[in-house]
Amino acid sequence: MPETLTTSTPDEQDLLFRLLRQLDAAPDASQRTTAAALGISLGRLNTLLRSAAEGGLITVSARPGPDKRQRFAYSLTTRGAAEKVRLTDQFLARKLADYNALHAELTGSASGLPPLKHRTNPMQSNLAPIPELYVSYESAQKLKVEAADLVSWDLTPRQICDLELLMNGGFNPLKGFLSQADYDGVIENMRLADGTLWPMPITLDVSEDFAAKLEAGQDIALRDQEGVILATMTVTDNWVPNKAREAEKVFGADDDAHPAVNYLHNTAGKVYLGGPVTGIQQPVHYDFRGRRDTPNELRAYFRKLGWNKVVAFQTRNPLHRAHQELTFRAAREAQANLLIHPVVGMTKPGDVDHFTRVRCYEAVLDKYPAATTSMSLLNLAMRMAGPREAVWHGLIRKNHGCTHFIVGRDHAGPGKNSAGEDFYGPYDAQELFREFQGEMGIEMVDFKHMVYVQERAQYEPNDEIEDRDNVTILNISGTELRRRLAEGLEIPEWFSFPEVVSELRKTKPPRSKQGFTVFFTGFSGSGKSTIANALMVKLMEMGGRPVTLLDGDIVRKNLSSELGFSKEHRDLNIRRIGYVASEITKNGGIAICAPIAPYATTRRAVREDVEQFGAFVEVHVATSIEECERRDRKGLYKLAREGKIKEFTGISDPYDVPQNAELVVETENVDVDNCAHQVLLKLESMGLIKA
């Protein structure tokens, strides 16, 4: 950067600040207009423009047209946007210092205004409307017709969640999916290219084939899974991201044990698209429609009731008595009204489904004073990103009109990493939120860990109990609650509301009455199908639940006859088996699956599908490849050794040995009946069948 830009006087720095601000606000103005706005001569302006261009702060491009006074167009570079942010801070700090000095001279006392620690956006009232990306109804009707002829992308469930919050202002100030420059800034330092705080990459991930068809500046239609056009997007950026880098920076580790990292590597498309979005219509929700509010609808509601201070409670779990006490205390501490704002988009795999959770919320809503409490549903796709997610949640709640936000212990934590340790520290999220809350314009209310004190029959913050040695402190962890639900054990009233427990028991009956899936995996010839058949007969003999066998060969014949044996087709075959098994499990039946299923990521995806509805029991039939080859009645291994069968598991294609299977069965020198009995004993120990 030229020396004049780094060692200039305060007046010259102010002039540079005003130039960058003017070019950002009016990039198409003529030089004469720009010079007049700055109050300087054209010669001085040209010198300043040349210096800024040499310093990499602006780009200059030729503009076609007959008007010689408008021969050039100017735009800020990423460096220029960052310099504008720095100079804004500097300008505001100097003006504040001047004001403080004048205040002291006139009154003899300090002004009391706090120092500027961060760049601050103009504070927007929580009651004023915020920008949306929707066009008018009339324009939307025209745009629907035009968009029908555009190249279309069918959105995934996560992308639909993101698009909805882009269009309704929940992700304000974003105007669309991130450009590559914005993405890079968010990944590296949680800021867009213009310096605005934003911690989470919001990108449209697509396949390589789809991305290859697009040109810069092309418009595409964004459709839901039923084919309805929700928006159009102008594709300005098309790039292949470094996903390992994204995982490290956003989630803290490139570890597939993190659900969002697993999604990033194994589900998301390989190419990202960026560009502005034009909203045509919001996604249709047929469930709980009266509970779903856009940011502007909530702001209008708060405005109508005169709620100037609102504290938001983020939750993806049912509410119990400790949560009620926590939210009461948070509202009192902030002297604010309470918004219960649960996420009903995508949460962590294995969470209670949102239908059950919302019924639980509605069952206890009358426990709160109606005049000071409201509930609204947020269609957000969580990333479980811990500290970054907490900041993200705060910005989203600010957009929804909230002034305070409860940040919990290990907020949005995904659980354990591959080494069995927590991904984030218990208070990392609170520390990061506290660092940025002044800039965000929303205040944090610390989550208190509430426990029940039996002698006083009330909930109290655990770290505020001074006589803990003389009282009985009670608490039930999430793991213990799930165990009690699974085994049909009592859940005491001091812990939860009877109405909540009743709703949970409807969805989570005792394990012995739930559907479940037994998933055998192993080499070809390992004995999977034989053991699976024996297990099916034994379970049918016991009775009580329908049993379905999804053997690899049977599925290939009836469900996947058109598929080959490439990795892509084998993955698709296993996903089909998983889908059928999840439907059987959801409806209270027993699914027994016996494919080879060589890839760990695919087995994990099937587990997540099934565990939404019941137990998933992975059984590794650990027969050695040598023994399988010795047993080979069909001669498949011989053909694979000769190269006549391509991509044969164990010979020319890998097999990912299960690391955490519920059961490992050795079949060498063990009869089939004994192996099937081992599985029965495991099912009994898990409470899935009664002794």
XYZ file of C-alpha atoms in Angstrom, residues 282-666:
385
model
C -42.340 -18.864 1.213
C -42.143 -22.633 1.712
C -45.468 -24.205 2.648
C -45.785 -25.669 6.151
C -48.896 -27.706 6.873
C -48.061 -28.221 10.544
C -48.507 -25.687 13.372
C -49.154 -22.871 10.889
C -50.484 -20.572 13.610
C -47.172 -20.892 15.483
C -44.892 -19.926 12.586
C -43.965 -16.233 12.376
C -41.589 -14.337 10.130
C -39.255 -11.773 11.751
C -41.527 -8.914 10.678
C -44.639 -10.692 11.967
C -43.000 -11.094 15.371
C -41.826 -7.478 15.361
C -45.371 -6.337 14.553
C -46.678 -8.516 17.403
C -44.173 -7.038 19.850
C -45.008 -3.556 18.583
C -48.721 -4.136 19.123
C -48.159 -5.349 22.698
C -45.544 -2.699 23.483
C -42.814 -5.275 24.192
C -39.666 -3.146 24.027
C -37.500 -5.815 25.678
C -37.801 -9.480 24.682
C -35.602 -12.368 25.824
C -35.489 -15.375 23.475
C -35.089 -18.956 24.664
C -33.534 -21.302 22.096
C -34.426 -24.973 22.513
C -34.447 -28.162 20.498
C -35.601 -30.349 23.424
C -38.895 -30.667 25.328
C -39.387 -28.232 28.220
C -39.154 -29.588 31.747
C -39.543 -27.835 35.094
C -35.880 -26.761 35.210
C -36.312 -24.992 31.866
C -39.403 -23.218 33.150
C -37.531 -21.919 36.195
C -34.564 -20.941 34.023
C -36.720 -18.912 31.629
C -38.605 -17.248 34.506
C -35.310 -16.142 36.033
C -33.901 -14.973 32.683
C -36.963 -12.798 32.008
C -36.791 -11.312 35.508
C -33.056 -10.655 35.220
C -33.468 -8.856 31.886
C -36.768 -7.238 32.976
C -38.101 -8.430 29.640
C -40.925 -10.408 28.110
C -40.217 -14.004 27.094
C -40.230 -15.565 23.623
C -39.966 -19.358 23.594
C -38.388 -19.851 20.154
C -37.761 -23.561 19.473
C -36.046 -24.842 16.339
C -38.285 -27.027 14.178
C -36.071 -27.284 11.099
C -33.121 -29.660 11.271
C -31.485 -30.441 14.606
C -29.103 -33.166 15.794
C -29.726 -36.713 14.507
C -31.502 -38.676 17.223
C -33.351 -35.680 18.698
C -37.039 -35.970 19.521
C -39.054 -35.157 16.390
C -40.418 -31.612 16.207
C -44.063 -32.725 16.145
C -43.689 -34.286 19.593
C -41.648 -31.373 20.900
C -44.174 -28.749 19.812
C -46.994 -30.731 21.420
C -44.893 -30.747 24.607
C -44.395 -26.967 24.376
C -48.095 -26.368 23.844
C -48.931 -28.640 26.792
C -46.977 -26.429 29.223
C -47.475 -23.010 27.662
C -50.292 -22.262 30.103
C -47.748 -22.625 32.938
C -46.385 -19.248 31.797
C -48.191 -15.928 32.263
C -49.923 -15.264 28.938
C -49.428 -11.494 29.143
C -45.637 -11.740 29.213
C -44.832 -14.930 27.260
C -45.241 -16.012 23.656
C -44.070 -18.948 21.547
C -43.069 -19.036 17.886
C -41.404 -21.747 15.803
C -38.114 -21.199 13.947
C -37.524 -23.201 10.766
C -33.738 -23.242 11.151
C -31.289 -25.937 10.032
C -28.894 -26.105 12.985
C -25.220 -26.866 12.391
C -24.363 -27.728 16.029
C -21.359 -25.392 15.720
C -21.094 -24.458 19.394
C -19.583 -20.965 19.871
C -20.127 -19.812 16.290
C -23.665 -21.162 16.379
C -24.410 -19.165 19.548
C -23.400 -15.918 17.800
C -25.431 -16.973 14.758
C -28.480 -17.709 16.920
C -28.108 -14.296 18.544
C -28.083 -12.479 15.188
C -31.118 -14.463 14.028
C -33.030 -13.642 17.234
C -32.112 -9.974 16.897
C -33.609 -10.054 13.412
C -36.772 -11.515 14.955
C -37.074 -8.502 17.262
C -35.449 -9.849 20.436
C -33.203 -7.729 22.644
C -31.834 -10.509 24.872
C -30.852 -14.121 24.260
C -30.268 -17.026 26.653
C -26.974 -18.804 25.882
C -26.668 -22.201 27.475
C -23.855 -24.304 28.807
C -22.262 -26.043 25.787
C -24.743 -24.173 23.594
C -25.487 -26.099 20.370
C -22.804 -28.663 21.207
C -22.879 -31.870 19.121
C -21.597 -34.209 21.844
C -18.380 -36.225 21.755
C -15.651 -36.248 19.113
C -13.854 -39.336 17.798
C -11.608 -39.328 20.869
C -14.597 -39.383 23.227
C -14.165 -35.755 24.321
C -16.577 -32.818 24.022
C -16.107 -30.803 20.816
C -16.330 -27.510 22.729
C -15.691 -26.306 26.253
C -18.809 -25.800 28.409
C -18.544 -21.992 28.348
C -16.857 -21.383 24.963
C -20.158 -20.258 23.432
C -20.855 -17.768 26.209
C -17.342 -16.305 25.931
C -17.579 -15.792 22.152
C -21.072 -14.313 22.399
C -19.945 -11.924 25.140
C -17.060 -10.778 22.913
C -19.409 -9.711 20.114
C -22.668 -8.800 21.850
C -21.977 -5.048 21.697
C -21.582 -5.224 17.941
C -24.531 -7.566 17.540
C -26.977 -5.332 19.382
C -28.452 -8.150 21.482
C -27.522 -8.946 25.080
C -26.673 -12.362 26.471
C -28.397 -13.843 29.500
C -26.230 -16.616 30.967
C -27.830 -20.023 31.170
C -27.947 -21.209 34.766
C -27.634 -24.940 35.485
C -30.787 -25.494 37.539
C -31.077 -28.335 40.060
C -33.882 -29.357 42.413
C -33.325 -28.826 46.152
C -35.550 -31.388 47.842
C -35.739 -29.747 51.280
C -36.928 -26.448 49.783
C -39.010 -28.088 47.021
C -37.718 -25.665 44.400
C -35.208 -25.262 41.597
C -32.090 -23.191 42.244
C -28.913 -22.386 40.262
C -26.420 -25.104 41.079
C -23.524 -22.696 41.626
C -25.536 -20.521 44.034
C -26.400 -23.202 46.607
C -24.280 -22.254 49.596
C -25.568 -24.986 51.949
C -25.149 -27.833 49.454
C -23.626 -30.091 52.126
C -26.835 -29.896 54.176
C -29.442 -30.338 51.440
C -30.415 -33.022 48.935
C -29.742 -31.944 45.339
C -31.634 -33.852 42.653
C -31.209 -33.869 38.907
C -31.966 -36.170 35.968
C -29.656 -36.068 32.959
C -30.851 -36.359 29.373
C -29.353 -39.867 29.193
C -31.181 -40.924 32.348
C -34.453 -39.471 31.063
C -34.132 -41.447 27.835
C -33.409 -44.625 29.819
C -36.490 -44.146 31.974
C -38.654 -43.527 28.935
C -37.213 -46.549 27.124
C -37.765 -48.852 30.095
C -41.130 -47.424 31.112
C -39.821 -46.261 34.499
C -41.301 -43.466 36.616
C -40.373 -39.880 35.827
C -40.955 -37.805 38.995
C -43.175 -34.717 38.925
C -40.414 -32.563 40.412
C -38.478 -33.155 37.171
C -41.126 -32.721 34.480
C -44.759 -31.906 33.896
C -47.198 -34.847 33.613
C -48.442 -33.403 30.311
C -44.903 -33.481 28.844
C -44.228 -37.013 30.069
C -47.540 -38.150 28.566
C -46.603 -36.730 25.143
C -43.134 -38.286 25.287
C -44.535 -41.692 26.203
C -46.853 -41.604 23.174
C -43.861 -41.265 20.872
C -41.394 -43.263 22.955
C -43.187 -46.342 24.317
C -41.108 -48.877 26.295
C -38.425 -50.438 24.120
C -40.085 -53.830 24.245
C -42.996 -52.317 22.285
C -40.962 -50.233 19.811
C -39.972 -51.175 16.308
C -36.266 -51.742 15.683
C -33.761 -52.729 13.003
C -31.077 -55.404 13.170
C -28.437 -54.602 10.556
C -25.961 -57.387 9.696
C -22.786 -56.402 7.842
C -19.802 -58.465 6.715
C -18.014 -59.962 3.704
C -19.803 -61.956 1.048
C -20.066 -65.514 2.378
C -19.609 -64.476 6.004
C -22.928 -66.039 7.049
C -25.045 -62.876 7.318
C -28.051 -64.203 5.424
C -28.034 -67.552 7.198
C -27.946 -65.960 10.677
C -30.537 -63.377 9.628
C -32.916 -66.126 8.504
C -32.461 -68.000 11.780
C -33.049 -64.808 13.772
C -36.205 -64.054 11.771
C -37.648 -67.487 12.581
C -36.847 -67.141 16.288
C -38.462 -63.664 16.475
C -41.555 -64.876 14.595
C -41.776 -67.786 17.018
C -41.843 -65.281 19.900
C -44.581 -63.217 18.187
C -45.827 -59.757 19.122
C -44.424 -57.742 16.199
C -44.236 -58.268 12.427
C -40.768 -59.267 11.201
C -39.390 -58.412 7.731
C -36.150 -59.764 6.262
C -34.331 -57.413 3.854
C -31.598 -59.734 2.604
C -29.057 -58.347 0.141
C -29.935 -60.722 -2.711
C -33.697 -60.351 -2.162
C -33.462 -56.554 -2.207
C -31.282 -56.623 -5.314
C -33.940 -58.679 -7.098
C -37.057 -56.777 -5.995
C -35.967 -53.231 -5.122
C -32.674 -52.507 -6.913
C -32.697 -54.694 -10.009
C -31.515 -51.816 -12.236
C -28.436 -51.047 -10.126
C -24.899 -52.203 -10.813
C -22.050 -52.680 -8.346
C -20.215 -49.346 -8.529
C -19.672 -47.519 -5.250
C -22.452 -45.070 -6.135
C -24.922 -47.867 -6.899
C -23.976 -49.910 -3.838
C -24.487 -46.826 -1.667
C -27.873 -46.238 -3.271
C -28.873 -49.863 -2.676
C -27.994 -49.634 1.027
C -29.830 -46.305 1.374
C -32.933 -47.945 -0.108
C -32.646 -50.772 2.403
C -32.269 -48.184 5.164
C -35.340 -46.274 4.010
C -37.522 -49.402 4.016
C -36.102 -50.443 7.412
C -36.854 -46.998 8.875
C -40.472 -47.217 7.678
C -40.840 -50.697 9.203
C -39.294 -49.450 12.455
C -41.495 -46.339 12.514
C -44.579 -48.529 12.300
C -43.572 -50.792 15.165
C -42.169 -53.713 13.179
C -38.807 -55.467 13.188
C -36.551 -55.093 10.141
C -33.664 -57.530 9.659
C -31.152 -56.361 7.049
C -28.299 -58.486 5.694
C -26.356 -56.630 2.970
C -22.557 -56.446 2.738
C -22.724 -52.659 3.391
C -18.951 -52.096 3.087
C -18.831 -48.309 3.673
C -18.954 -46.806 7.172
C -20.456 -43.486 6.028
C -23.396 -45.247 4.370
C -24.018 -47.435 7.424
C -23.980 -44.305 9.563
C -26.550 -42.629 7.296
C -28.842 -45.667 7.579
C -28.416 -45.630 11.367
C -29.480 -41.975 11.492
C -32.521 -42.717 9.320
C -33.646 -45.594 11.543
C -32.859 -44.008 14.913
C -35.409 -41.281 14.258
C -38.012 -43.958 14.989
C -36.425 -46.754 17.031
C -33.298 -48.716 17.869
C -30.614 -49.627 15.340
C -28.579 -52.715 16.226
C -25.491 -53.179 14.074
C -24.150 -56.746 14.027
C -20.723 -57.268 12.505
C -20.411 -60.831 11.218
C -16.628 -60.888 11.590
C -15.756 -63.898 9.425
C -12.258 -63.556 7.946
C -11.816 -63.049 4.219
C -9.879 -66.341 4.045
C -12.767 -68.278 5.585
C -15.292 -66.550 3.304
C -13.184 -67.495 0.296
C -12.953 -71.099 1.501
C -16.767 -71.269 1.833
C -17.369 -69.679 -1.572
C -20.010 -71.891 -3.216
C -20.704 -69.522 -6.128
C -17.052 -69.084 -7.107
C -17.294 -65.296 -6.780
C -13.973 -64.860 -4.990
C -12.199 -66.912 -7.675
C -13.677 -64.714 -10.396
C -12.710 -61.585 -8.435
C -9.131 -62.826 -8.039
C -8.985 -63.369 -11.795
C -10.223 -59.810 -12.378
C -13.479 -60.957 -13.943
C -15.583 -59.246 -11.243
C -14.662 -55.614 -10.692
C -14.935 -53.767 -7.358
C -15.448 -56.902 -5.277
C -15.495 -56.199 -1.525
C -12.403 -57.530 0.236
C -10.511 -58.198 -3.008
C -10.555 -55.109 -5.229
C -12.716 -52.827 -3.084
C -12.312 -51.909 0.608
C -14.456 -52.935 3.568
C -14.677 -50.466 6.479
C -14.644 -52.636 9.578
C -17.301 -51.391 12.060
C -15.686 -49.652 15.028
C -18.697 -49.412 17.330
C -21.057 -52.223 16.357
C -23.528 -53.228 19.053
C -22.476 -56.867 18.573
C -19.609 -58.742 16.895
C -20.354 -62.342 15.918
C -17.630 -64.871 15.121
